[in-house]
Coordinates of N, CA and C in Angstrom, one line a residue:
Chain Y
G5 N 120.0 111.1 69.9 CA 119.3 110.5 71.7 C 119.8 110.6 72.4
E6 N 119.7 110.6 73.7 CA 120.7 110.1 74.9 C 120.6 108.9 74.6
N7 N 121.8 108.3 75.3 CA 122.2 107.2 75.4 C 123.0 106.7 76.7
V8 N 122.5 106.0 77.7 CA 123.0 105.7 78.8 C 123.8 104.5 79.3
E9 N 125.1 104.1 79.7 CA 125.3 102.7 79.8 C 126.0 102.7 81.1
Q10 N 125.6 101.7 82.1 CA 125.4 101.3 83.4 C 126.5 99.5 83.2
H11 N 127.3 100.1 84.4 CA 128.2 98.6 84.8 C 129.0 99.1 86.3
P12 N 128.8 98.0 86.8 CA 128.7 96.6 86.0 C 127.4 95.8 86.0
S13 N 127.3 95.0 85.5 CA 125.6 94.7 85.1 C 125.3 93.8 86.5
T14 N 126.1 93.4 87.0 CA 126.3 92.1 88.3 C 127.5 92.6 89.4
L15 N 126.9 92.8 90.4 CA 128.1 92.9 91.1 C 127.5 92.4 92.4
S16 N 128.4 91.3 93.4 CA 128.4 90.6 94.7 C 129.7 91.3 95.5
V17 N 128.7 91.5 96.7 CA 129.8 92.1 97.7 C 129.1 91.8 99.0
Q18 N 130.8 91.3 100.1 CA 130.4 91.4 101.3 C 129.7 92.0 102.4
E19 N 129.0 91.6 102.9 CA 128.1 93.0 104.2 C 128.9 93.8 104.7
G20 N 128.7 95.1 104.5 CA 129.9 95.1 105.4 C 131.0 96.3 104.4
D21 N 131.0 95.4 103.0 CA 131.7 96.1 102.4 C 130.9 97.6 101.4
S22 N 131.7 98.5 100.6 CA 131.2 99.5 99.7 C 130.7 98.7 98.4
A23 N 129.7 99.2 97.7 CA 129.7 99.6 95.8 C 130.3 100.4 95.9
V24 N 130.2 100.0 94.2 CA 130.6 101.2 93.2 C 129.2 100.7 92.0
I25 N 128.8 101.4 91.6 CA 128.1 101.7 90.2 C 128.9 102.5 89.6
K26 N 128.7 102.2 88.1 CA 129.1 103.8 87.3 C 128.1 103.6 85.9
C27 N 128.2 105.2 85.3 CA 127.0 105.3 84.3 C 127.7 106.3 83.6
T28 N 127.7 106.5 82.3 CA 128.0 107.3 81.8 C 126.9 107.6 80.6
Y29 N 126.8 109.1 80.3 CA 125.9 109.6 79.3 C 126.5 110.2 78.2
S30 N 125.5 110.0 77.4 CA 125.9 111.1 75.9 C 125.8 112.2 75.5
D31 N 124.5 113.0 76.4 CA 123.7 114.0 75.6 C 123.9 115.4 76.9
S32 N 125.5 116.2 76.4 CA 125.5 117.2 77.2 C 124.5 117.9 78.1
A33 N 123.8 118.2 77.4 CA 122.5 118.3 77.6 C 121.8 118.0 78.9
S34 N 122.1 117.2 79.5 CA 121.1 116.0 80.6 C 121.7 116.8 81.7
N35 N 120.5 117.1 82.7 CA 120.9 118.1 83.9 C 120.4 117.7 85.2
Y36 N 120.5 116.0 85.0 CA 119.5 115.4 86.3 C 119.5 114.2 86.0
F37 N 120.3 114.0 87.1 CA 120.9 112.2 87.3 C 120.1 111.5 89.0
P38 N 118.8 111.3 88.0 CA 118.8 110.2 89.5 C 119.3 108.4 89.9
W39 N 118.7 108.3 90.7 CA 119.3 106.7 90.5 C 118.0 106.3 91.6
Y40 N 117.8 104.7 91.0 CA 116.8 103.6 91.2 C 117.0 102.7 92.1
K41 N 116.6 102.1 92.4 CA 116.4 100.9 93.1 C 114.8 99.9 93.7
Q42 N 115.3 98.9 92.3 CA 113.7 98.1 91.9 C 113.8 96.7 92.5
E43 N 112.8 95.9 93.5 CA 112.5 95.4 94.1 C 111.8 94.5 93.0
L44 N 111.8 93.0 92.9 CA 111.6 92.2 91.8 C 110.0 92.6 91.6
G45 N 109.5 92.8 90.9 CA 107.5 93.6 90.3 C 107.0 94.5 90.9
K46 N 108.6 95.2 91.2 CA 107.9 96.8 92.3 C 108.2 97.6 91.2
R47 N 107.9 98.9 91.9 CA 108.8 100.1 90.6 C 109.8 100.6 91.5
P48 N 110.5 101.1 90.3 CA 112.0 101.8 91.1 C 111.1 103.0 92.1
Q49 N 111.9 103.0 92.7 CA 112.4 104.0 93.7 C 113.3 104.2 94.2
L50 N 113.3 106.1 93.8 CA 114.6 107.0 94.2 C 115.1 106.7 95.6
I51 N 116.2 106.7 94.9 CA 117.4 106.4 96.1 C 118.3 107.8 96.5
I52 N 118.3 108.8 95.6 CA 119.7 109.7 95.6 C 119.2 110.2 94.0
D53 N 119.6 111.4 94.2 CA 119.4 112.4 92.9 C 120.6 113.5 92.7
I54 N 121.4 113.6 91.5 CA 122.1 114.9 92.0 C 121.8 115.6 90.6
R55 N 121.7 116.9 90.5 CA 121.7 117.9 89.2 C 123.1 118.7 89.0
S56 N 123.0 118.7 87.3 CA 124.5 118.9 86.7 C 125.0 120.5 87.6
N57 N 124.6 120.9 88.9 CA 125.3 122.2 89.1 C 125.5 121.9 90.5
V58 N 126.1 120.2 90.7 CA 126.4 119.9 91.9 C 127.7 118.4 91.7
G59 N 128.7 118.6 91.9 CA 129.6 117.2 91.9 C 128.9 116.2 92.6
E60 N 128.6 116.4 94.0 CA 128.5 115.3 95.1 C 127.5 115.1 96.0
K61 N 127.0 114.6 96.6 CA 125.7 114.6 97.3 C 125.2 114.0 98.0
K62 N 125.6 112.6 99.3 CA 125.0 112.4 100.2 C 124.2 112.4 100.8
D63 N 123.6 111.1 101.3 CA 122.4 110.9 102.1 C 122.6 109.6 103.3
Q64 N 123.3 109.7 104.1 CA 123.8 108.2 105.1 C 124.8 107.9 104.0
R65 N 124.5 106.4 103.6 CA 125.3 105.5 103.5 C 125.2 105.5 101.7
I66 N 124.8 106.2 101.2 CA 124.6 106.6 99.9 C 124.8 107.8 99.4
A67 N 126.0 108.0 98.3 CA 126.2 109.3 97.8 C 126.6 108.4 96.4
V68 N 126.1 110.1 95.6 CA 126.7 110.3 94.1 C 127.3 111.2 93.5
T69 N 128.3 110.8 92.8 CA 129.0 112.1 92.3 C 128.7 111.9 91.1
L70 N 128.8 113.6 90.2 CA 128.8 113.5 88.7 C 130.4 114.5 88.4
N71 N 130.7 114.3 87.8 CA 131.8 114.2 86.2 C 131.2 115.3 85.5
K72 N 130.6 116.0 85.1 CA 129.9 116.8 84.0 C 131.1 116.8 82.6
T73 N 132.5 116.9 82.5 CA 133.5 117.2 82.2 C 133.4 115.7 81.2
A74 N 133.7 114.7 82.3 CA 133.4 113.7 81.5 C 132.4 112.3 81.1
K75 N 131.3 113.4 81.9 CA 129.6 112.8 81.5 C 129.8 110.7 81.8
H76 N 130.3 111.0 83.3 CA 129.8 110.3 83.9 C 129.6 110.0 85.7
F77 N 128.7 109.1 86.1 CA 128.5 109.8 87.4 C 128.7 108.4 88.1
S78 N 128.5 108.6 89.3 CA 128.5 107.2 90.1 C 127.7 107.5 91.3
L79 N 127.2 105.5 91.2 CA 126.4 105.8 92.8 C 127.3 104.9 93.8
H80 N 127.4 105.4 94.8 CA 128.8 104.8 96.1 C 127.7 104.1 96.9
I81 N 127.6 103.0 97.6 CA 126.7 102.6 98.9 C 127.6 102.2 99.9
T82 N 127.9 102.2 101.3 CA 129.3 101.9 101.5 C 128.6 100.9 102.9
E83 N 129.3 100.3 103.5 CA 128.3 99.8 104.6 C 127.8 99.1 103.8
T84 N 127.4 98.2 103.0 CA 126.2 97.5 102.6 C 125.9 96.5 103.7
Q85 N 124.8 96.5 103.7 CA 123.2 95.5 103.9 C 122.7 94.7 103.3
P86 N 122.4 93.5 103.4 CA 121.4 92.5 102.8 C 120.5 92.9 101.9
E87 N 119.6 93.5 103.0 CA 118.5 94.3 102.3 C 119.3 95.6 101.5
D88 N 120.2 96.2 101.2 CA 121.0 96.8 100.1 C 120.1 96.0 98.7
S89 N 120.5 94.6 98.8 CA 119.9 93.9 97.2 C 119.2 94.1 96.5
A90 N 119.5 94.7 95.8 CA 118.0 94.6 94.6 C 118.5 94.9 93.1
V91 N 118.0 95.7 92.0 CA 118.6 96.2 91.1 C 118.5 97.7 91.0
Y92 N 119.6 97.9 90.4 CA 120.0 99.3 91.2 C 119.8 99.8 89.3
F93 N 119.3 100.9 89.2 CA 119.1 101.9 87.7 C 119.6 103.4 87.7
C94 N 120.6 103.8 87.0 CA 121.1 105.0 86.8 C 119.5 105.7 85.7
A95 N 119.3 107.0 85.7 CA 119.0 107.0 85.0 C 119.5 109.2 84.3
A96 N 119.4 109.6 83.1 CA 119.8 111.1 82.7 C 118.5 111.6 82.1
R97 N 118.4 112.5 82.4 CA 116.4 113.5 82.6 C 117.5 114.6 81.4
D98 N 116.3 114.5 79.8 CA 116.8 115.5 78.6 C 116.4 117.3 79.4
S99 N 117.0 117.6 79.5 CA 117.3 119.4 79.5 C 115.4 119.6 79.0
G100 N 115.4 119.0 77.6 CA 114.3 119.7 76.5 C 113.0 119.3 76.6
T101 N 113.4 117.7 76.9 CA 112.0 117.1 76.6 C 111.8 116.1 78.0
Y102 N 112.6 116.7 78.6 CA 112.2 115.9 80.7 C 112.2 114.6 80.2
K103 N 112.4 113.8 79.7 CA 112.4 112.1 79.1 C 113.5 111.8 80.4
Y104 N 113.4 110.4 80.7 CA 114.1 109.9 81.2 C 114.6 109.0 80.4
I105 N 116.2 108.7 80.5 CA 116.8 107.3 79.7 C 117.8 106.5 80.7
F106 N 117.0 105.6 81.0 CA 117.5 104.5 81.9 C 118.8 103.8 81.4
G107 N 119.7 103.8 82.6 CA 120.6 102.5 81.9 C 120.0 101.0 82.2
T108 N 121.1 100.0 82.2 CA 120.4 99.2 82.1 C 120.9 98.0 82.8
G109 N 121.0 98.6 84.3 CA 121.1 98.5 85.3 C 121.8 97.6 86.1
T110 N 121.8 97.3 87.7 CA 122.5 96.3 87.9 C 121.9 96.0 89.2
R111 N 122.3 94.4 88.8 CA 121.7 93.8 89.8 C 122.7 93.4 91.0
L112 N 122.5 94.3 92.6 CA 123.8 93.9 93.2 C 123.1 93.6 94.2
K113 N 124.3 91.8 95.0 CA 123.8 91.2 95.2 C 125.0 91.4 96.6
V114 N 123.9 91.0 97.9 CA 125.0 91.6 99.3 C 125.2 90.1 100.3
L115 N 126.2 89.9 100.1 CA 126.4 88.6 101.1 C 126.6 88.5 102.4
A116 N 125.9 87.9 103.3 CA 125.8 88.1 104.7 C 127.1 87.3 105.5
Chain V
G18 N 102.4 112.8 99.8 CA 102.2 113.4 98.8 C 103.0 112.7 97.3
A19 N 102.7 113.2 95.9 CA 102.8 112.7 95.0 C 103.2 111.3 94.8
V20 N 101.9 110.7 94.7 CA 101.0 109.1 94.8 C 100.8 108.9 93.7
V21 N 101.1 107.8 92.9 CA 100.7 107.4 91.2 C 100.2 106.2 91.5
S22 N 99.0 105.8 91.2 CA 98.2 104.8 90.8 C 98.0 103.8 89.6
Q23 N 98.1 102.8 89.7 CA 98.1 102.3 88.1 C 96.7 101.0 88.5
H24 N 96.5 101.0 87.5 CA 95.3 100.1 87.9 C 94.8 99.3 86.2
P25 N 94.4 98.2 86.6 CA 94.8 97.0 87.1 C 96.2 96.6 87.8
S26 N 97.1 96.1 88.5 CA 97.8 95.6 88.8 C 98.6 94.3 88.3
W27 N 98.1 93.9 87.9 CA 98.1 92.8 86.6 C 96.7 92.0 86.2
V28 N 97.5 91.7 84.8 CA 96.1 91.5 83.7 C 96.3 90.0 83.0
I29 N 95.3 89.2 82.5 CA 95.7 88.3 81.7 C 94.7 88.0 80.4
C30 N 94.7 88.2 79.6 CA 94.2 88.2 78.0 C 94.5 87.5 77.4
K31 N 93.5 87.3 76.7 CA 94.1 86.5 75.7 C 94.5 86.9 74.3
S32 N 95.1 86.4 73.4 CA 95.7 87.2 72.3 C 94.4 87.5 71.0
G33 N 94.5 88.7 70.7 CA 93.6 89.6 69.6 C 93.0 90.1 70.4
T34 N 93.0 90.2 71.8 CA 91.7 91.1 72.3 C 93.0 92.3 73.2
S35 N 92.1 93.2 73.5 CA 92.4 94.6 74.1 C 92.4 95.3 75.1
V36 N 93.5 95.7 76.2 CA 93.5 95.8 77.1 C 94.2 97.2 77.6
K37 N 93.4 97.8 78.5 CA 93.8 99.3 78.8 C 94.3 99.4 80.6
I38 N 95.5 99.9 80.5 CA 95.2 100.0 81.7 C 95.4 101.7 82.4
E39 N 95.4 102.1 83.0 CA 94.9 103.6 83.7 C 96.0 103.8 84.6
C40 N 96.5 105.2 84.6 CA 97.9 105.6 85.6 C 97.0 106.8 86.1
R41 N 97.1 107.1 87.4 CA 96.2 108.0 88.1 C 97.3 108.9 88.9
S42 N 97.2 110.1 89.3 CA 97.6 111.1 89.9 C 97.3 111.6 90.7
L43 N 97.5 110.7 91.6 CA 96.4 111.3 93.6 C 95.8 112.3 93.7
D44 N 97.2 113.0 93.9 CA 97.4 114.0 94.9 C 98.0 115.4 94.6
F45 N 98.3 115.6 92.7 CA 98.5 116.3 92.4 C 98.7 116.2 90.4
Q46 N 98.7 117.6 90.2 CA 98.3 117.3 88.7 C 99.3 117.4 87.9
A47 N 99.4 115.8 87.0 CA 100.7 115.6 86.3 C 100.5 116.3 85.1
T48 N 101.4 117.6 84.8 CA 101.6 118.5 83.4 C 102.0 117.1 82.0
T49 N 102.8 116.2 82.7 CA 103.4 115.5 82.0 C 103.5 113.5 82.0
M50 N 102.1 112.8 81.6 CA 103.0 111.3 81.9 C 103.8 110.6 80.6
F51 N 104.4 109.5 81.8 CA 105.5 108.5 80.7 C 104.9 107.8 80.8
W52 N 105.2 106.3 79.8 CA 104.7 104.9 79.8 C 106.4 104.5 79.4
Y53 N 106.5 103.0 80.1 CA 107.5 102.3 80.2 C 107.3 101.2 80.0
R54 N 108.3 100.6 79.0 CA 107.9 99.0 79.2 C 109.3 98.1 79.6
Q55 N 109.0 97.4 81.0 CA 110.1 96.2 81.8 C 109.9 94.8 81.3
F56 N 110.8 94.4 80.3 CA 110.7 92.4 79.9 C 111.7 91.9 81.1
P57 N 110.9 91.1 81.3 CA 112.0 90.9 83.1 C 113.4 90.7 82.8
K58 N 113.9 91.2 83.6 CA 115.8 91.2 83.7 C 116.3 92.0 83.0
Q59 N 115.2 93.4 82.5 CA 115.2 94.3 81.5 C 115.6 95.3 82.0
S60 N 115.4 96.5 81.3 CA 115.9 98.0 81.9 C 114.4 99.0 81.8
L61 N 114.3 100.3 82.0 CA 112.9 100.4 81.4 C 112.7 100.9 80.5
M62 N 112.1 101.1 79.2 CA 112.4 101.5 78.2 C 111.0 102.5 78.1
L63 N 111.6 104.2 77.5 CA 110.4 104.6 77.7 C 109.6 104.6 76.0
M64 N 108.3 104.0 76.2 CA 107.8 104.4 75.0 C 107.0 105.4 74.5
A65 N 106.3 106.2 75.9 CA 105.9 107.7 74.6 C 105.7 108.6 76.0
T66 N 105.8 110.0 75.5 CA 105.4 110.9 76.4 C 104.1 111.2 76.6
S67 N 102.9 111.8 76.7 CA 102.0 112.0 77.1 C 101.3 113.0 77.9
N68 N 101.3 113.7 77.2 CA 100.2 115.4 77.7 C 99.0 115.8 78.2
E69 N 98.8 116.4 78.9 CA 97.0 116.1 78.5 C 96.3 117.4 77.9
G70 N 95.7 116.6 77.6 CA 95.1 117.3 75.9 C 95.6 117.3 74.9
S71 N 96.7 116.4 74.6 CA 97.5 116.3 73.2 C 97.8 115.0 72.9
K72 N 98.2 114.6 71.8 CA 98.6 113.7 71.3 C 100.2 113.4 71.7
A73 N 99.7 111.9 72.6 CA 101.8 111.6 72.2 C 102.5 111.2 71.6
T74 N 103.4 111.3 72.3 CA 104.9 111.5 71.4 C 105.7 110.2 71.9
Y75 N 105.4 108.9 70.5 CA 106.3 107.8 71.2 C 107.3 108.3 70.4
E76 N 108.3 106.9 71.3 CA 109.9 106.8 71.2 C 109.5 105.8 69.8
Q77 N 110.7 105.5 69.2 CA 110.8 105.4 67.8 C 111.1 103.5 68.2
G78 N 110.2 103.4 66.6 CA 109.8 101.8 67.5 C 108.9 101.0 68.2
V79 N 108.0 102.3 68.4 CA 106.6 101.7 69.1 C 106.0 101.7 68.4
E80 N 104.6 101.0 68.6 CA 103.6 101.2 67.1 C 102.3 101.8 67.7
K81 N 102.0 103.3 67.0 CA 101.6 104.1 67.9 C 100.3 103.7 67.8
D82 N 99.9 103.2 67.0 CA 98.2 101.8 66.0 C 98.3 101.5 67.4
K83 N 99.1 100.5 68.0 CA 99.1 99.9 68.6 C 98.9 99.6 70.5
F84 N 99.6 100.9 70.3 CA 99.5 101.3 71.7 C 99.0 102.6 71.7
L85 N 97.6 102.7 72.1 CA 97.6 103.8 72.7 C 96.8 104.6 73.6
I86 N 97.5 105.9 73.1 CA 97.6 106.9 74.6 C 96.5 107.3 74.8
N87 N 96.1 108.2 76.0 CA 94.9 109.2 76.2 C 95.2 109.8 77.1
H88 N 95.4 111.2 77.1 CA 96.1 111.8 78.6 C 94.2 112.8 78.7
A89 N 93.5 112.0 79.2 CA 92.2 113.4 79.0 C 92.2 113.9 80.1
S90 N 93.4 114.1 81.2 CA 93.1 115.6 82.1 C 94.2 115.2 82.9
L91 N 93.9 116.1 84.1 CA 95.4 116.0 84.3 C 96.0 115.1 85.4
T92 N 95.2 114.8 85.7 CA 95.1 113.4 86.8 C 94.8 111.8 85.6
L93 N 95.2 111.7 85.0 CA 94.9 110.4 84.0 C 95.0 110.5 83.4
S94 N 95.8 108.9 82.6 CA 96.3 108.6 81.1 C 95.9 107.0 80.9
T95 N 95.8 107.3 80.3 CA 95.1 105.3 79.7 C 96.3 104.7 78.7
L96 N 96.5 103.6 79.0 CA 97.6 103.3 77.9 C 96.4 101.4 77.2
T97 N 96.0 101.6 75.8 CA 95.2 100.5 75.4 C 96.5 99.6 74.7
V98 N 96.2 98.5 74.9 CA 96.9 98.0 73.9 C 96.3 97.0 73.1
T99 N 96.0 97.2 72.0 CA 95.4 97.0 71.2 C 96.0 95.6 70.3
S100 N 94.8 94.4 70.1 CA 95.4 92.6 69.5 C 96.4 92.8 70.1
A101 N 96.6 92.4 71.7 CA 97.5 92.0 71.9 C 98.0 90.5 71.4
H102 N 99.2 90.3 71.5 CA 100.0 89.7 71.6 C 100.8 88.9 72.2
P103 N 101.2 87.6 72.7 CA 102.0 86.8 73.9 C 103.3 87.8 73.7
E104 N 103.3 89.0 72.9 CA 105.1 89.3 73.0 C 105.0 90.4 73.3
D105 N 104.2 90.6 73.4 CA 102.9 92.5 74.4 C 103.2 91.6 76.2
S106 N 103.1 90.5 76.7 CA 103.7 90.3 77.5 C 104.6 91.0 78.3
S107 N 104.5 92.1 79.3 CA 105.5 92.7 79.9 C 105.0 93.2 80.9
F108 N 106.0 94.3 81.7 CA 105.5 95.0 83.0 C 105.2 96.5 82.0
Y109 N 104.3 96.6 82.3 CA 103.8 98.2 82.0 C 104.2 99.6 83.1
I110 N 104.5 99.9 82.9 CA 105.6 101.5 84.5 C 105.0 102.8 83.8
C111 N 103.8 103.3 84.6 CA 103.5 105.1 84.6 C 104.2 105.6 85.1
S112 N 104.4 107.0 84.9 CA 105.6 108.0 86.0 C 104.2 109.7 85.8
A113 N 104.5 110.3 86.2 CA 103.7 111.1 86.0 C 105.0 112.4 86.3
W114 N 104.9 113.7 86.0 CA 105.9 114.9 86.1 C 104.7 115.6 86.3
T115 N 105.2 116.9 87.2 CA 104.6 117.8 87.6 C 105.5 119.3 87.6
S116 N 104.9 120.6 87.0 CA 105.7 120.8 86.1 C 106.2 122.2 87.7
G117 N 105.6 122.1 88.4 CA 105.9 122.3 89.8 C 107.0 122.5 90.9
D118 N 107.0 120.5 89.8 CA 109.2 119.6 90.8 C 109.5 119.2 89.6
P119 N 110.0 120.2 89.2 CA 110.6 120.2 87.3 C 111.6 119.0 87.0
Y120 N 111.9 118.6 88.4 CA 112.8 117.1 87.8 C 112.4 116.3 88.1
E121 N 112.1 115.5 89.6 CA 111.4 114.3 89.6 C 110.2 113.9 88.8
Q122 N 110.5 112.2 88.2 CA 109.0 111.5 88.0 C 108.6 110.5 88.8
Y123 N 107.2 110.6 88.9 CA 107.2 110.4 89.7 C 106.6 108.4 90.0
F124 N 106.4 107.1 90.1 CA 106.0 106.3 89.2 C 105.0 105.7 89.8
G125 N 103.8 104.5 88.8 CA 103.6 103.9 89.7 C 103.3 103.0 90.1
P126 N 102.9 101.5 90.4 CA 103.3 100.7 90.8 C 103.8 99.6 89.9
G127 N 103.2 99.8 88.8 CA 103.4 99.1 87.6 C 102.2 97.8 87.0
T128 N 102.2 97.2 86.3 CA 101.1 96.3 85.9 C 102.0 94.8 85.2
R129 N 101.5 94.4 85.3 CA 101.7 92.9 84.6 C 100.9 92.3 83.8
L130 N 101.3 92.4 82.9 CA 100.1 91.9 81.2 C 100.9 90.8 80.8
T131 N 99.9 89.8 81.0 CA 100.5 88.5 80.4 C 98.6 88.1 79.2
V132 N 99.5 88.1 78.2 CA 98.6 87.7 77.0 C 99.5 86.2 76.7
T133 N 98.4 85.2 76.5 CA 98.0 83.7 76.7 C 97.7 83.5 74.7

């Protein structure tokens, strides 16, 4: 089955700097890759997603890139702000079962 | 649109009792609902996939007799934790998927279960 690895597990950046989180997946049949932000005790919130037929997608300060050949995708946050501090999860969706397999999460701290 | 609710938001129960958690899609019909469990500082682990009117499909290692899932309608799925033990204490989150939007899953707010 699908396996998703995520790095780093923790990331501290200064306010205004960029943050990059990387994920790799194992199943080449996966065709959808969402990124979630989760605050303590809350539901995951979709912040950006990318489909397998696209290499890059941007939404204001957030961007995601996908390399299908290498089976990895990355989240880029620019001009980070303290409110970006949270846990971020990547996921890969199996094209046959529609299941999401989540990465292990990255705890991002933006230092003011 | 695409709102998913869960009830209760938190529950405390005694060891050996059963607890039922409801997951509802409020403004759309959910073809499929997924149940996840999340332990503190860990990722979301898929427990089972539930389709309306059919038996749930459980992930490897998840006891189907302990975690009973019923998907009686296109807007409601329930998870019953039977004979709960302290190690079942966790954050349980459901999500709903509709064939009308075949990519995104919509997450419920989660249920914090504490077994004493």
